[in-house]
Coordinates of C-alpha atoms in Angstrom, one line a residue:
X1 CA -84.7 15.2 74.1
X2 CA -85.9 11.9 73.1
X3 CA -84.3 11.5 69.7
X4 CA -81.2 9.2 69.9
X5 CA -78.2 11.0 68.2
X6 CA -75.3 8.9 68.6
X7 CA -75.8 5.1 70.1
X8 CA -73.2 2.4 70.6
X9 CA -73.9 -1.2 71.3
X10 CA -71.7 -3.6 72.4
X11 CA -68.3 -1.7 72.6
X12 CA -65.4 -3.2 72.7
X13 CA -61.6 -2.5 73.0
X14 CA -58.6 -4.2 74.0
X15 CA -55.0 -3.4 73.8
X16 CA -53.1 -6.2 73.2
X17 CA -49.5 -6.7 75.8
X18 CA -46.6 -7.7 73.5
X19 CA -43.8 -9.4 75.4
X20 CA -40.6 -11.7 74.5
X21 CA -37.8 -11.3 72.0
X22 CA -40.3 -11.8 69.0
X23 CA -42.9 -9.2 70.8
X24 CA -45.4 -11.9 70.6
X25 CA -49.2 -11.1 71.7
X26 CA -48.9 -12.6 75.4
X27 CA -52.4 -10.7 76.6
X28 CA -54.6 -8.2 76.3
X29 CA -55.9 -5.3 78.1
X30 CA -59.6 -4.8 78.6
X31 CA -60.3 -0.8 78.4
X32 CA -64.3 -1.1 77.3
X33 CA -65.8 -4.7 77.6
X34 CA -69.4 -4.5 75.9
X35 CA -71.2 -1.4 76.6
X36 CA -74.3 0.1 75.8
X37 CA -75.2 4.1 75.7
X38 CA -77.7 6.4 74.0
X39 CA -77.0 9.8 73.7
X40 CA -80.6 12.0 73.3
X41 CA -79.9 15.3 71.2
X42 CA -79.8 18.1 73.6
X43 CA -78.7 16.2 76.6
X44 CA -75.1 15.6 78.8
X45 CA -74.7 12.2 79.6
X46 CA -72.3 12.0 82.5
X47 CA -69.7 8.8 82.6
X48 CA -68.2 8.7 86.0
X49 CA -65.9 6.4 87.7
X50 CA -62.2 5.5 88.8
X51 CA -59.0 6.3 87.0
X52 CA -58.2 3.7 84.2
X53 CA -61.8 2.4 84.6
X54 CA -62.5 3.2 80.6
X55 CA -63.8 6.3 80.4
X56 CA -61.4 8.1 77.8
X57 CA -60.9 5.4 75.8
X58 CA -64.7 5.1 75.4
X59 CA -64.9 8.2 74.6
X60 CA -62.7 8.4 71.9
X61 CA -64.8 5.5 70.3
X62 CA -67.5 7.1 70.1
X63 CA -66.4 9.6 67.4
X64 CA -64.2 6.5 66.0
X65 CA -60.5 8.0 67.4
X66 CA -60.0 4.6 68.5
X67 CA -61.1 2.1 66.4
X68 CA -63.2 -0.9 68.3
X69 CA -62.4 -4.2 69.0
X70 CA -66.2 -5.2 68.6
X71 CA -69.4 -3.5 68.3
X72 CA -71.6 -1.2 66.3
X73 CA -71.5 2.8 66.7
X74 CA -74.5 4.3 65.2
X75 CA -74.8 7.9 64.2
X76 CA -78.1 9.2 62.9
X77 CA -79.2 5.5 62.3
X78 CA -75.9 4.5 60.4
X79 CA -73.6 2.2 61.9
X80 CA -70.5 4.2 60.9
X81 CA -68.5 1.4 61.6
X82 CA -69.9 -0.8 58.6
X83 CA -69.7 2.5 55.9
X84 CA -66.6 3.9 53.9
X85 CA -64.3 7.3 54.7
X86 CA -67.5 9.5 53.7
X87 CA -69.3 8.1 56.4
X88 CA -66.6 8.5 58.8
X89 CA -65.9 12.5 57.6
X90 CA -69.0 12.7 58.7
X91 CA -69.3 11.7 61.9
X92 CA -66.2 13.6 62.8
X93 CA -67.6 16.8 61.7
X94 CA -70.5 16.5 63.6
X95 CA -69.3 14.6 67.0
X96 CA -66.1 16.9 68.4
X97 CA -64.1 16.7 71.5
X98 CA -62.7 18.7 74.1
X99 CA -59.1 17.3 75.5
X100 CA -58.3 16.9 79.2
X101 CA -55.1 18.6 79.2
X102 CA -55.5 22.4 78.2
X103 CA -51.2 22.5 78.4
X104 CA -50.9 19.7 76.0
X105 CA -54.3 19.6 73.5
X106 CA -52.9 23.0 71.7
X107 CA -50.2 22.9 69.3
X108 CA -47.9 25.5 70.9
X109 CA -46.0 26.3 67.4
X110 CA -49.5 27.4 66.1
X111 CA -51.7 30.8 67.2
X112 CA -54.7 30.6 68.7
X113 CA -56.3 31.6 65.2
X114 CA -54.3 29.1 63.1
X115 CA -55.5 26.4 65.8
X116 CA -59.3 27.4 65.9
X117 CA -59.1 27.7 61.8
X118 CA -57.7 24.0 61.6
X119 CA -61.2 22.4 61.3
X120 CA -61.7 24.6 58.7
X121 CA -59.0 22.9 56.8
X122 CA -59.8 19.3 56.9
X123 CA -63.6 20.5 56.4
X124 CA -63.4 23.4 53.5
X125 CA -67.3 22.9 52.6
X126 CA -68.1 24.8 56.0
X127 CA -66.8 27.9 56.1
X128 CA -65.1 29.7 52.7
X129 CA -61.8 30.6 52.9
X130 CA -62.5 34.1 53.0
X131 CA -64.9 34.3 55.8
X132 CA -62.6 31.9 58.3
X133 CA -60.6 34.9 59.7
X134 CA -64.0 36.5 60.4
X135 CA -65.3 33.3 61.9
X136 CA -62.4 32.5 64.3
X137 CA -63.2 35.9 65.8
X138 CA -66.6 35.0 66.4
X139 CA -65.7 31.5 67.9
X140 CA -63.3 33.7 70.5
X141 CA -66.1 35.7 71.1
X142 CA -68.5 32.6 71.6
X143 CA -66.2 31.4 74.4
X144 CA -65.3 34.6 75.9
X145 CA -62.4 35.3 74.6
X146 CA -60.9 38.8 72.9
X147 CA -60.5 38.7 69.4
X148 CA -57.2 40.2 69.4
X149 CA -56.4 36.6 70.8
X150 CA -56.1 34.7 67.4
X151 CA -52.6 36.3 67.2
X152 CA -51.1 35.1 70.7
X153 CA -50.2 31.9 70.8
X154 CA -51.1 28.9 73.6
X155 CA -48.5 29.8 76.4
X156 CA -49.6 33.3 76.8
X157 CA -53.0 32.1 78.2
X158 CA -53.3 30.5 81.6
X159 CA -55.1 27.2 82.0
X160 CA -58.9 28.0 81.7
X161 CA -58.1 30.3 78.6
X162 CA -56.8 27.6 76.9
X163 CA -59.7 25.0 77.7
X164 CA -61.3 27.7 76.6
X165 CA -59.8 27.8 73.3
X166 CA -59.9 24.5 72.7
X167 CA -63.8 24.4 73.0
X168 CA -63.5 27.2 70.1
X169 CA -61.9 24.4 67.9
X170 CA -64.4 22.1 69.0
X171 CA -67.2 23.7 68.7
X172 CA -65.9 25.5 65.4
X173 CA -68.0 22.6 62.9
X174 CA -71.2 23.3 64.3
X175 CA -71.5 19.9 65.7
X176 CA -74.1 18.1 66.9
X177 CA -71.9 16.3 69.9
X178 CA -69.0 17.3 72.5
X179 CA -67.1 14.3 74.0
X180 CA -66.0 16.4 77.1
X181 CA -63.0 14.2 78.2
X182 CA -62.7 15.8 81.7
X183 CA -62.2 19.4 80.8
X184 CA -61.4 20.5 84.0
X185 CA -60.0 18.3 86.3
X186 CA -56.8 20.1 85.7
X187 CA -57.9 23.3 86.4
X188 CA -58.4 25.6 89.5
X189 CA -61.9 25.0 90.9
X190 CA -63.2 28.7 90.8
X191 CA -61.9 27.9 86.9
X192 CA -63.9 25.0 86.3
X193 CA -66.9 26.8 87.7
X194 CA -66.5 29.1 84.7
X195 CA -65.6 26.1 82.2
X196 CA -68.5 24.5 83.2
X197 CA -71.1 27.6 83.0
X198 CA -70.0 28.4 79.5
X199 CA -70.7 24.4 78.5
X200 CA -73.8 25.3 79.8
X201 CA -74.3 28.2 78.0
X202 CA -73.0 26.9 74.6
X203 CA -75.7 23.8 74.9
X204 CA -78.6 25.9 75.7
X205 CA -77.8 28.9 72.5
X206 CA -76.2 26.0 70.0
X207 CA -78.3 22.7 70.9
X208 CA -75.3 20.8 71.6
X209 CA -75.6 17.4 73.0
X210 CA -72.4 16.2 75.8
X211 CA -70.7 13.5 76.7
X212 CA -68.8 14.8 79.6
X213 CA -66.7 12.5 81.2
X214 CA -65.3 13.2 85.1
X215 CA -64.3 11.5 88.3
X216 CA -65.8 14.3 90.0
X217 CA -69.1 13.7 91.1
X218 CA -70.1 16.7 92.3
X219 CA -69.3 18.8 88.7
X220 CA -71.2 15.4 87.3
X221 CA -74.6 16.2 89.6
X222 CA -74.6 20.0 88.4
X223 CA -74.0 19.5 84.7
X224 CA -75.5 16.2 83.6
X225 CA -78.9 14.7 82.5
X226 CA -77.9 11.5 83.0
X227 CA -75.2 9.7 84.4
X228 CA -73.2 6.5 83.5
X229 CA -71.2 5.2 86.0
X230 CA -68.6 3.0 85.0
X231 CA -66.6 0.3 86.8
X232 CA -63.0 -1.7 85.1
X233 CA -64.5 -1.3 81.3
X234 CA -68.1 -1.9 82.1
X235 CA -70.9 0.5 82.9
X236 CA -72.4 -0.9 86.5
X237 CA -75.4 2.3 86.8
X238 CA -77.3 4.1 85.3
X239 CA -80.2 6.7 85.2
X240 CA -81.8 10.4 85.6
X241 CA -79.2 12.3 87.6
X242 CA -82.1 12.0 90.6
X243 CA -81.9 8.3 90.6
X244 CA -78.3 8.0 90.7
X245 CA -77.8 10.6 93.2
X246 CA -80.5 10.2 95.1
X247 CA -81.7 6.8 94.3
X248 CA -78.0 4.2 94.0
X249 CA -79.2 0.9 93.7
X250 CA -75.4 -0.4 93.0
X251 CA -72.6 -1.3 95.9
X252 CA -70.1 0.4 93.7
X253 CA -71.9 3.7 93.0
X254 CA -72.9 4.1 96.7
X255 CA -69.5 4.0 97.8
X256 CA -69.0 6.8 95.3
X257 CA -71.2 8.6 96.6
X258 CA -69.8 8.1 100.0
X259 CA -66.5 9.7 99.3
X260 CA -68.1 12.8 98.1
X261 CA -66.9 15.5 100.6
X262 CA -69.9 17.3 102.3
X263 CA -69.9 21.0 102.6
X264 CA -71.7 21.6 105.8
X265 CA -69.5 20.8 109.0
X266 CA -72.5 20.2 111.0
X267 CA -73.4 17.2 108.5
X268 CA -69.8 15.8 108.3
X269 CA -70.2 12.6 109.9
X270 CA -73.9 12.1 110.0
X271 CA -73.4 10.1 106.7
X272 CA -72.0 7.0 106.4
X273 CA -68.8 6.4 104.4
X274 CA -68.3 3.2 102.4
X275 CA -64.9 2.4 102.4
X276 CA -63.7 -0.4 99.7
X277 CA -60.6 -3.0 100.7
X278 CA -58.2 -3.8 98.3
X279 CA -57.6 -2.4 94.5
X280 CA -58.9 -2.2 91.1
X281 CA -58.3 -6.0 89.8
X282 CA -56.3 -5.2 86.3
X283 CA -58.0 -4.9 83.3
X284 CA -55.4 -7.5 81.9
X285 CA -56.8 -10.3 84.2
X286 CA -60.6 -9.0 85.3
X287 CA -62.3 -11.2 87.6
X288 CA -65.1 -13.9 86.7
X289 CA -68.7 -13.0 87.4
X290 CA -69.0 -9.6 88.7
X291 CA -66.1 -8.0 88.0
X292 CA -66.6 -5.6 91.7
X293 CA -67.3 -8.6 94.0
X294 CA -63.6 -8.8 95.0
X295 CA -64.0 -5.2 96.7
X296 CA -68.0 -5.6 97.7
X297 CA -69.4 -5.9 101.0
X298 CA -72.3 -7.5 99.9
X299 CA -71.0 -10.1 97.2
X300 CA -72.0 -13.6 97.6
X301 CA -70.9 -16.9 95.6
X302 CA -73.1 -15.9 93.1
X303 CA -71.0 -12.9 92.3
X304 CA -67.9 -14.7 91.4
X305 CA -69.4 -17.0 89.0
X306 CA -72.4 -15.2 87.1
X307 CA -71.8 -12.0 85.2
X308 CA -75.0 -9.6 86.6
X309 CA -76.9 -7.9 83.4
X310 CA -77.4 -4.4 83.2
X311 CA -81.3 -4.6 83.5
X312 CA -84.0 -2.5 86.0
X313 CA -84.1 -3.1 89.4
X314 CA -87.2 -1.2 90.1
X315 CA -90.5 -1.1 87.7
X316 CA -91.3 2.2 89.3
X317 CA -88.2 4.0 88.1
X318 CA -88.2 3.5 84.5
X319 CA -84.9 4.3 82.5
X320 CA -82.6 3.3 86.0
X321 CA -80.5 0.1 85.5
X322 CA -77.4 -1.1 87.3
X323 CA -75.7 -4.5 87.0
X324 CA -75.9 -6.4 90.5
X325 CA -77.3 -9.2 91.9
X326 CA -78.7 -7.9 94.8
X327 CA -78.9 -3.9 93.7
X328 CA -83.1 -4.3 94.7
X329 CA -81.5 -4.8 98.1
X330 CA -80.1 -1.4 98.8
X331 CA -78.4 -1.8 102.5
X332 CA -77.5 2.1 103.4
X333 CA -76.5 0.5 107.0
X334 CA -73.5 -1.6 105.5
X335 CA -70.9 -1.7 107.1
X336 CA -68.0 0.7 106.1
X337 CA -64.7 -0.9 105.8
X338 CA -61.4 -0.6 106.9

């Protein structure tokens, strides 16, 4: 669990906003603005946060389907970034993903066994070409599916059949990392229980290491080692799943937390609820300094005009970083807002 697998540093990408006749560069959008992971073999790193705060586009970075603006990826101590196509093959074989979208990830003029086989394809050296018929049947099997299913094609299956297929293909290399890029927020939540028991089950009999990227913080808690939260390009937190959780040392990720519905009636309102004024600023135009102090209740000049670093706030709980100014002061009476 301590061996780094895949590491990026200093990730960066920005879309550029074309405008006028000549579709001249007039801007430019900042998805992921310098950030730092390690993913341990063996482990799920979770990466939470808002809609549109970065965390697709980071994920498809780090197995180079987006190509970054700045920074070094580094896979089994290469930086893939600074080799040739080899290089790149092979980080692709060995760091898959998993699409959010079971209805559009599948090619629906392909079966489910053509679809599986596809990696097989680009990467012949794998698997012969007579043994991928029996393979594909195994890789149903794997994901608890019937083999009879590599001749049925995509819209025969309901939704968690077909995120379940599309684990098959990702899974199909034998990789050593899955970029989960929410693989269930579209799906019914007794589904996603399932989806998210077989994850489990796939990492603990293949040794797989995730990157499983959610809004939902409660699918986050159960399934993660780790957790990343992340905040308009930027990670703001993060630590042990017990420190985040249990432990938030930054405004942002406490009004996270806050919004978390509680089970138990007879708790509902014993807990205070953070609510933040105003919106996301745009990733087009991000604010100077901290980039959450136009929505914090606890931001002071400071904020506006120095950048925080991601560093520890506590000597005592090693591995738990967050980028605030004043994240030692944790206020768990502040004020909610409305």
């Amino acid at each position: 669990m301590n061996d780094v697998i895949l590491s990026g540093r200093g990730l960066v990408k920005h879309y550029p906003i074309k405008g006028g006749v000549f579709r001249t560069t007039v801007g430019q959008v900042h998805a992921v603005d310098g950030v730092d992971l390690d993913l341990r073999a063996g482990e799920t790193l979770g990466v939470v946060g808002e809609s549109g705060c970065g965390k697709s586009t980071l994920g498809r970075l780090l197995m180079c389907l987006e190509t970054p603006t700045a920074g070094s990826l580094i896979f089994d101590g290469e930086d893939v970034l600074k080799k040739g196509a080899t290089e790149l093959r092979h980080l692709r074989r060995n760091v898959q993903i998993v699409f959010q979208d079971p209805y559009t990830s599948l090619n629906p003029r392909k079966t489910v066994g053509d679809i599986v086989a596809e990696p097989f394809e680009i990467h012949p050296e794998v698997v012969p070409k007579k043994g991928i018929r029996t393979r594909v049947q195994e890789l149903l099997e794997l994901v608890g599916m019937p083999p009879e299913a590599m001749n049925r094609y995509p819209h025969q299956f309901s939704g968690g059949q077909r995120q379940r297929i599309g684990v098959a293909r990702g899974i199909a290399l034998n990789p050593k990392v899955l970029i989960c890029d929410e693989p269930v927020s579209a799906l019914d939540v007794s589904v996603q229980a399932q989806v998210v028991n077989l994850l489990e089950k796939l990492q603990r009999e293949l040794g797989l290491a995730y990157v499983f990227i959610a809004h939902d913080l409660a699918v986050v808690r159960h399934i993660s080692d780790r957790v990343a939260v992340m905040y308009l390009g930027k990670i703001v937190e993060s630590g042990d799943e017990e420190q985040i959780y249990e432990h938030p040392t930054h405004p942002y990720t406490q009004a996270l937390l806050s919004a978390v519905p509680v089970p138990d009636p007879t708790l509902r309102g014993r807990r205070e609820q953070i609510v933040l004024t105003g919106d996301v600023p745009s990733p087009a135009n991000p604010p100077a300094g901290c980039r959450f102090h136009t929505r914090c209740w606890m931001a002071q000049e400071i904020c506006s005009t120095k950048e925080p670093e991601l560093i520890s706030r506590d000597d005592q709980m090693g591995g738990h970083v967050s980028a605030c100014h004043f994240a030692a002061v944790r206020a768990p009476e502040a004020p909610a807002q409305a």
